[in-house]
Amino acid sequence: MTLRYKKGNELLTKTFTTYRTHHGPVVSAYDNQWITLKTIDANIDLLAMHWKKMKATNLKEFKAALNTRVMVGSNIIYADRAGNIAYWHGNFVPKKDPAQDWKHAVEGSTPTTEWQGTYALDDLPQYINPGNGWVQNCNSTILYGTGAYDSTMRATKPLYMLPDGQTPRASSAIRVLEKLENATVDDVISAAHDHYLSGAARHIPNLLAAYQKLPSPPTQLASPIQTLSSWNYESDTASVATTLAVLWIEKLIPLNLARLQKPYVNEDRYSITNGATIATDFIPAEKQVELLAQVIAELEKEHGTWQVPWGTLNRFQRNADGVAFSDSKPSWAVPATPGFMGSLNAYVSRKVPDAKRRYGITGNTFVAVVEFGKELKGKSILTGGSSTDPASPHFTDQVPGYINGKYKDIIFYKKDVLNGAEKTYHPGE
């Protein structure tokens, strides 16, 4: 393959040798073996499918668009004003030998690993108008898509259709959705900002038990352990326990990643980083307690105390492109935590150079809650604001709403746009 590129005003070329098989291009090598990537190259067909989905006016038309079955790696949740809801787990799913481990590389030189056609849309894992009245997906398995574990689906679908684990966020979603009845848009927004951390409730008791198992528990950890023991697993900007829990569980992730079978795939890694398969049972009690001691030592080194409230550490700061985070610039305390903790309002902050605080880098960015009816109603929120100009009042005007779950109305109809306009103009003015 020869590529052209410019260097100054000179047009140059560079030639690369690439390799591929009928399974697809060679993308990497491991243990003296080449690995190829096989997928569908839908291209224009995929674009057409998305166009038809957007133009669909009812469930039948939407399903007809999906039935093109050219979309890879996406799950679809649907709702309409007629009261229909639906959830399809996947779209383009090839038929494969169920005896193979399709989560990892398989031998490419045998007929047993050839695809054997494609599943029909109706054969995919899905729910259409389930009896419980809602569906949920938080980058998680469909087996809990309506709350209760679906043993029938698990028994009747091949495992490669169900590769995902149950994330702490999904557990939190089920917890709040099961309580909702006759919910308004504001009820749903409030539920989405629930502060209970199911990931912490899953793992912190293991740490507490590990501490009690030690013949001589470190006395310097007695107070941090007591802080965690009395915690209700609610995230809060004033909560020291939230700080300890997030930093401790972050230290579990590399230990879990180190156990993955090589070469591992993104699915394996992601199921750990999103919290679905984080485990502590393989970590000796001494090591679990040692990780907490590391957290305490790092906090004391950076802040002079281990009693650092989560809001002091976990901050939102919006800067112009290319401008670095800094403790000397304005920022806001955020109660939300990473998704692996179970926070529905996922917010991932990281330590940055020359700063003691952590600043948000990924998580929920644009969030919307929509009610379908004769007219659309809904509310939404952005991280920061809609303007990219730091001098604009709309650069950070949505920060309080983003943090506290106070969303703005979605302005969808022309009359509402005109009513809320700050300025109007005609082309040429």
PDB file of N, CA, C and O in Angstrom, residues 156-192:
ATOM      1  N   THR A 156     -30.851 -20.587  26.395  1.00  0.00           N
ATOM      2  CA  THR A 156     -31.241 -20.793  24.992  1.00  0.00           C
ATOM      3  C   THR A 156     -30.370 -20.027  24.001  1.00  0.00           C
ATOM      4  O   THR A 156     -30.497 -20.238  22.794  1.00  0.00           O
ATOM      5  N   LYS A 157     -29.494 -19.152  24.464  1.00  0.00           N
ATOM      6  CA  LYS A 157     -28.635 -18.389  23.565  1.00  0.00           C
ATOM      7  C   LYS A 157     -27.185 -18.827  23.728  1.00  0.00           C
ATOM      8  O   LYS A 157     -26.743 -19.141  24.838  1.00  0.00           O
ATOM      9  N   PRO A 158     -26.409 -18.860  22.626  1.00  0.00           N
ATOM     10  CA  PRO A 158     -24.989 -19.210  22.755  1.00  0.00           C
ATOM     11  C   PRO A 158     -24.246 -18.161  23.569  1.00  0.00           C
ATOM     12  O   PRO A 158     -24.603 -16.977  23.569  1.00  0.00           O
ATOM     13  N   LEU A 159     -23.192 -18.596  24.246  1.00  0.00           N
ATOM     14  CA  LEU A 159     -22.470 -17.692  25.138  1.00  0.00           C
ATOM     15  C   LEU A 159     -21.889 -16.495  24.410  1.00  0.00           C
ATOM     16  O   LEU A 159     -21.779 -15.407  24.980  1.00  0.00           O
ATOM     17  N   TYR A 160     -21.502 -16.668  23.135  1.00  0.00           N
ATOM     18  CA  TYR A 160     -20.894 -15.537  22.438  1.00  0.00           C
ATOM     19  C   TYR A 160     -21.895 -14.427  22.151  1.00  0.00           C
ATOM     20  O   TYR A 160     -21.511 -13.320  21.772  1.00  0.00           O
ATOM     21  N   MET A 161     -23.179 -14.688  22.320  1.00  0.00           N
ATOM     22  CA  MET A 161     -24.177 -13.618  22.250  1.00  0.00           C
ATOM     23  C   MET A 161     -24.279 -12.853  23.561  1.00  0.00           C
ATOM     24  O   MET A 161     -24.866 -11.773  23.596  1.00  0.00           O
ATOM     25  N   LEU A 162     -23.720 -13.405  24.619  1.00  0.00           N
ATOM     26  CA  LEU A 162     -23.882 -12.840  25.964  1.00  0.00           C
ATOM     27  C   LEU A 162     -22.517 -12.656  26.622  1.00  0.00           C
ATOM     28  O   LEU A 162     -22.244 -13.224  27.688  1.00  0.00           O
ATOM     29  N   PRO A 163     -21.634 -11.863  26.009  1.00  0.00           N
ATOM     30  CA  PRO A 163     -20.263 -11.772  26.528  1.00  0.00           C
ATOM     31  C   PRO A 163     -20.108 -10.833  27.710  1.00  0.00           C
ATOM     32  O   PRO A 163     -19.085 -10.858  28.384  1.00  0.00           O
ATOM     33  N   ASP A 164     -21.110 -10.003  27.974  1.00  0.00           N
ATOM     34  CA  ASP A 164     -20.947  -8.941  28.955  1.00  0.00           C
ATOM     35  C   ASP A 164     -21.249  -9.420  30.369  1.00  0.00           C
ATOM     36  O   ASP A 164     -22.034 -10.341  30.577  1.00  0.00           O
ATOM     37  N   GLY A 165     -20.651  -8.738  31.340  1.00  0.00           N
ATOM     38  CA  GLY A 165     -20.933  -9.013  32.735  1.00  0.00           C
ATOM     39  C   GLY A 165     -21.968  -8.024  33.278  1.00  0.00           C
ATOM     40  O   GLY A 165     -22.408  -7.113  32.580  1.00  0.00           O
ATOM     41  N   GLN A 166     -22.327  -8.220  34.537  1.00  0.00           N
ATOM     42  CA  GLN A 166     -23.264  -7.325  35.199  1.00  0.00           C
ATOM     43  C   GLN A 166     -22.473  -6.224  35.894  1.00  0.00           C
ATOM     44  O   GLN A 166     -21.748  -6.467  36.853  1.00  0.00           O
ATOM     45  N   THR A 167     -22.577  -5.005  35.396  1.00  0.00           N
ATOM     46  CA  THR A 167     -21.799  -3.910  35.955  1.00  0.00           C
ATOM     47  C   THR A 167     -22.456  -3.352  37.213  1.00  0.00           C
ATOM     48  O   THR A 167     -23.667  -3.457  37.392  1.00  0.00           O
ATOM     49  N   PRO A 168     -21.661  -2.739  38.092  1.00  0.00           N
ATOM     50  CA  PRO A 168     -22.254  -2.074  39.262  1.00  0.00           C
ATOM     51  C   PRO A 168     -23.255  -0.994  38.873  1.00  0.00           C
ATOM     52  O   PRO A 168     -24.248  -0.780  39.581  1.00  0.00           O
ATOM     53  N   ARG A 169     -23.033  -0.312  37.764  1.00  0.00           N
ATOM     54  CA  ARG A 169     -24.000   0.705  37.320  1.00  0.00           C
ATOM     55  C   ARG A 169     -25.341   0.054  36.984  1.00  0.00           C
ATOM     56  O   ARG A 169     -26.403   0.614  37.282  1.00  0.00           O
ATOM     57  N   ALA A 170     -25.291  -1.117  36.335  1.00  0.00           N
ATOM     58  CA  ALA A 170     -26.544  -1.806  36.016  1.00  0.00           C
ATOM     59  C   ALA A 170     -27.270  -2.228  37.283  1.00  0.00           C
ATOM     60  O   ALA A 170     -28.498  -2.130  37.369  1.00  0.00           O
ATOM     61  N   SER A 171     -26.525  -2.688  38.277  1.00  0.00           N
ATOM     62  CA  SER A 171     -27.149  -3.042  39.558  1.00  0.00           C
ATOM     63  C   SER A 171     -27.812  -1.821  40.187  1.00  0.00           C
ATOM     64  O   SER A 171     -28.914  -1.909  40.740  1.00  0.00           O
ATOM     65  N   SER A 172     -27.150  -0.675  40.076  1.00  0.00           N
ATOM     66  CA  SER A 172     -27.733   0.558  40.601  1.00  0.00           C
ATOM     67  C   SER A 172     -28.973   0.955  39.812  1.00  0.00           C
ATOM     68  O   SER A 172     -29.970   1.426  40.383  1.00  0.00           O
ATOM     69  N   ALA A 173     -28.926   0.771  38.483  1.00  0.00           N
ATOM     70  CA  ALA A 173     -30.083   1.112  37.648  1.00  0.00           C
ATOM     71  C   ALA A 173     -31.296   0.283  38.050  1.00  0.00           C
ATOM     72  O   ALA A 173     -32.408   0.805  38.187  1.00  0.00           O
ATOM     73  N   ILE A 174     -31.090  -1.016  38.243  1.00  0.00           N
ATOM     74  CA  ILE A 174     -32.197  -1.887  38.650  1.00  0.00           C
ATOM     75  C   ILE A 174     -32.741  -1.448  40.005  1.00  0.00           C
ATOM     76  O   ILE A 174     -33.959  -1.390  40.211  1.00  0.00           O
ATOM     77  N   ARG A 175     -31.853  -1.114  40.909  1.00  0.00           N
ATOM     78  CA  ARG A 175     -32.264  -0.691  42.256  1.00  0.00           C
ATOM     79  C   ARG A 175     -33.199   0.512  42.210  1.00  0.00           C
ATOM     80  O   ARG A 175     -34.210   0.545  42.922  1.00  0.00           O
ATOM     81  N   VAL A 176     -32.889   1.504  41.369  1.00  0.00           N
ATOM     82  CA  VAL A 176     -33.732   2.710  41.343  1.00  0.00           C
ATOM     83  C   VAL A 176     -34.966   2.516  40.464  1.00  0.00           C
ATOM     84  O   VAL A 176     -36.041   3.052  40.766  1.00  0.00           O
ATOM     85  N   LEU A 177     -34.833   1.737  39.383  1.00  0.00           N
ATOM     86  CA  LEU A 177     -35.975   1.561  38.483  1.00  0.00           C
ATOM     87  C   LEU A 177     -37.087   0.742  39.126  1.00  0.00           C
ATOM     88  O   LEU A 177     -38.270   0.979  38.864  1.00  0.00           O
ATOM     89  N   GLU A 178     -36.709  -0.205  39.950  1.00  0.00           N
ATOM     90  CA  GLU A 178     -37.733  -1.038  40.609  1.00  0.00           C
ATOM     91  C   GLU A 178     -38.597  -0.229  41.576  1.00  0.00           C
ATOM     92  O   GLU A 178     -39.702  -0.653  41.917  1.00  0.00           O
ATOM     93  N   LYS A 179     -38.108   0.931  41.991  1.00  0.00           N
ATOM     94  CA  LYS A 179     -38.862   1.755  42.931  1.00  0.00           C
ATOM     95  C   LYS A 179     -39.773   2.763  42.235  1.00  0.00           C
ATOM     96  O   LYS A 179     -40.634   3.355  42.879  1.00  0.00           O
ATOM     97  N   LEU A 180     -39.560   2.997  40.939  1.00  0.00           N
ATOM     98  CA  LEU A 180     -40.296   4.051  40.244  1.00  0.00           C
ATOM     99  C   LEU A 180     -41.685   3.593  39.833  1.00  0.00           C
ATOM    100  O   LEU A 180     -41.853   2.510  39.277  1.00  0.00           O
ATOM    101  N   GLU A 181     -42.664   4.421  40.093  1.00  0.00           N
ATOM    102  CA  GLU A 181     -44.029   4.197  39.621  1.00  0.00           C
ATOM    103  C   GLU A 181     -44.600   5.527  39.160  1.00  0.00           C
ATOM    104  O   GLU A 181     -44.435   6.547  39.836  1.00  0.00           O
ATOM    105  N   ASN A 182     -45.271   5.530  38.008  1.00  0.00           N
ATOM    106  CA  ASN A 182     -45.854   6.758  37.461  1.00  0.00           C
ATOM    107  C   ASN A 182     -44.826   7.883  37.464  1.00  0.00           C
ATOM    108  O   ASN A 182     -45.105   9.019  37.876  1.00  0.00           O
ATOM    109  N   ALA A 183     -43.637   7.564  37.007  1.00  0.00           N
ATOM    110  CA  ALA A 183     -42.508   8.486  37.115  1.00  0.00           C
ATOM    111  C   ALA A 183     -42.642   9.670  36.164  1.00  0.00           C
ATOM    112  O   ALA A 183     -43.090   9.526  35.028  1.00  0.00           O
ATOM    113  N   THR A 184     -42.251  10.834  36.644  1.00  0.00           N
ATOM    114  CA  THR A 184     -42.123  12.016  35.811  1.00  0.00           C
ATOM    115  C   THR A 184     -40.685  12.114  35.314  1.00  0.00           C
ATOM    116  O   THR A 184     -39.802  11.366  35.762  1.00  0.00           O
ATOM    117  N   VAL A 185     -40.453  13.065  34.411  1.00  0.00           N
ATOM    118  CA  VAL A 185     -39.087  13.315  33.945  1.00  0.00           C
ATOM    119  C   VAL A 185     -38.183  13.637  35.130  1.00  0.00           C
ATOM    120  O   VAL A 185     -37.056  13.134  35.229  1.00  0.00           O
ATOM    121  N   ASP A 186     -38.658  14.461  36.055  1.00  0.00           N
ATOM    122  CA  ASP A 186     -37.836  14.828  37.215  1.00  0.00           C
ATOM    123  C   ASP A 186     -37.576  13.638  38.126  1.00  0.00           C
ATOM    124  O   ASP A 186     -36.504  13.540  38.740  1.00  0.00           O
ATOM    125  N   ASP A 187     -38.529  12.711  38.221  1.00  0.00           N
ATOM    126  CA  ASP A 187     -38.314  11.492  39.014  1.00  0.00           C
ATOM    127  C   ASP A 187     -37.166  10.662  38.434  1.00  0.00           C
ATOM    128  O   ASP A 187     -36.338  10.114  39.169  1.00  0.00           O
ATOM    129  N   VAL A 188     -37.147  10.559  37.111  1.00  0.00           N
ATOM    130  CA  VAL A 188     -36.100   9.776  36.456  1.00  0.00           C
ATOM    131  C   VAL A 188     -34.743  10.448  36.641  1.00  0.00           C
ATOM    132  O   VAL A 188     -33.730   9.780  36.901  1.00  0.00           O
ATOM    133  N   ILE A 189     -34.707  11.778  36.515  1.00  0.00           N
ATOM    134  CA  ILE A 189     -33.446  12.501  36.718  1.00  0.00           C
ATOM    135  C   ILE A 189     -32.947  12.290  38.141  1.00  0.00           C
ATOM    136  O   ILE A 189     -31.759  12.025  38.372  1.00  0.00           O
ATOM    137  N   SER A 190     -33.847  12.384  39.108  1.00  0.00           N
ATOM    138  CA  SER A 190     -33.454  12.167  40.502  1.00  0.00           C
ATOM    139  C   SER A 190     -32.917  10.758  40.707  1.00  0.00           C
ATOM    140  O   SER A 190     -31.905  10.562  41.394  1.00  0.00           O
ATOM    141  N   ALA A 191     -33.566   9.777  40.101  1.00  0.00           N
ATOM    142  CA  ALA A 191     -33.104   8.387  40.222  1.00  0.00           C
ATOM    143  C   ALA A 191     -31.730   8.213  39.599  1.00  0.00           C
ATOM    144  O   ALA A 191     -30.885   7.473  40.119  1.00  0.00           O
ATOM    145  N   ALA A 192     -31.487   8.888  38.482  1.00  0.00           N
ATOM    146  CA  ALA A 192     -30.205   8.772  37.791  1.00  0.00           C
ATOM    147  C   ALA A 192     -29.062   9.392  38.583  1.00  0.00           C
ATOM    148  O   ALA A 192     -27.895   9.122  38.294  1.00  0.00           O
TER     149      ALA A 192
END
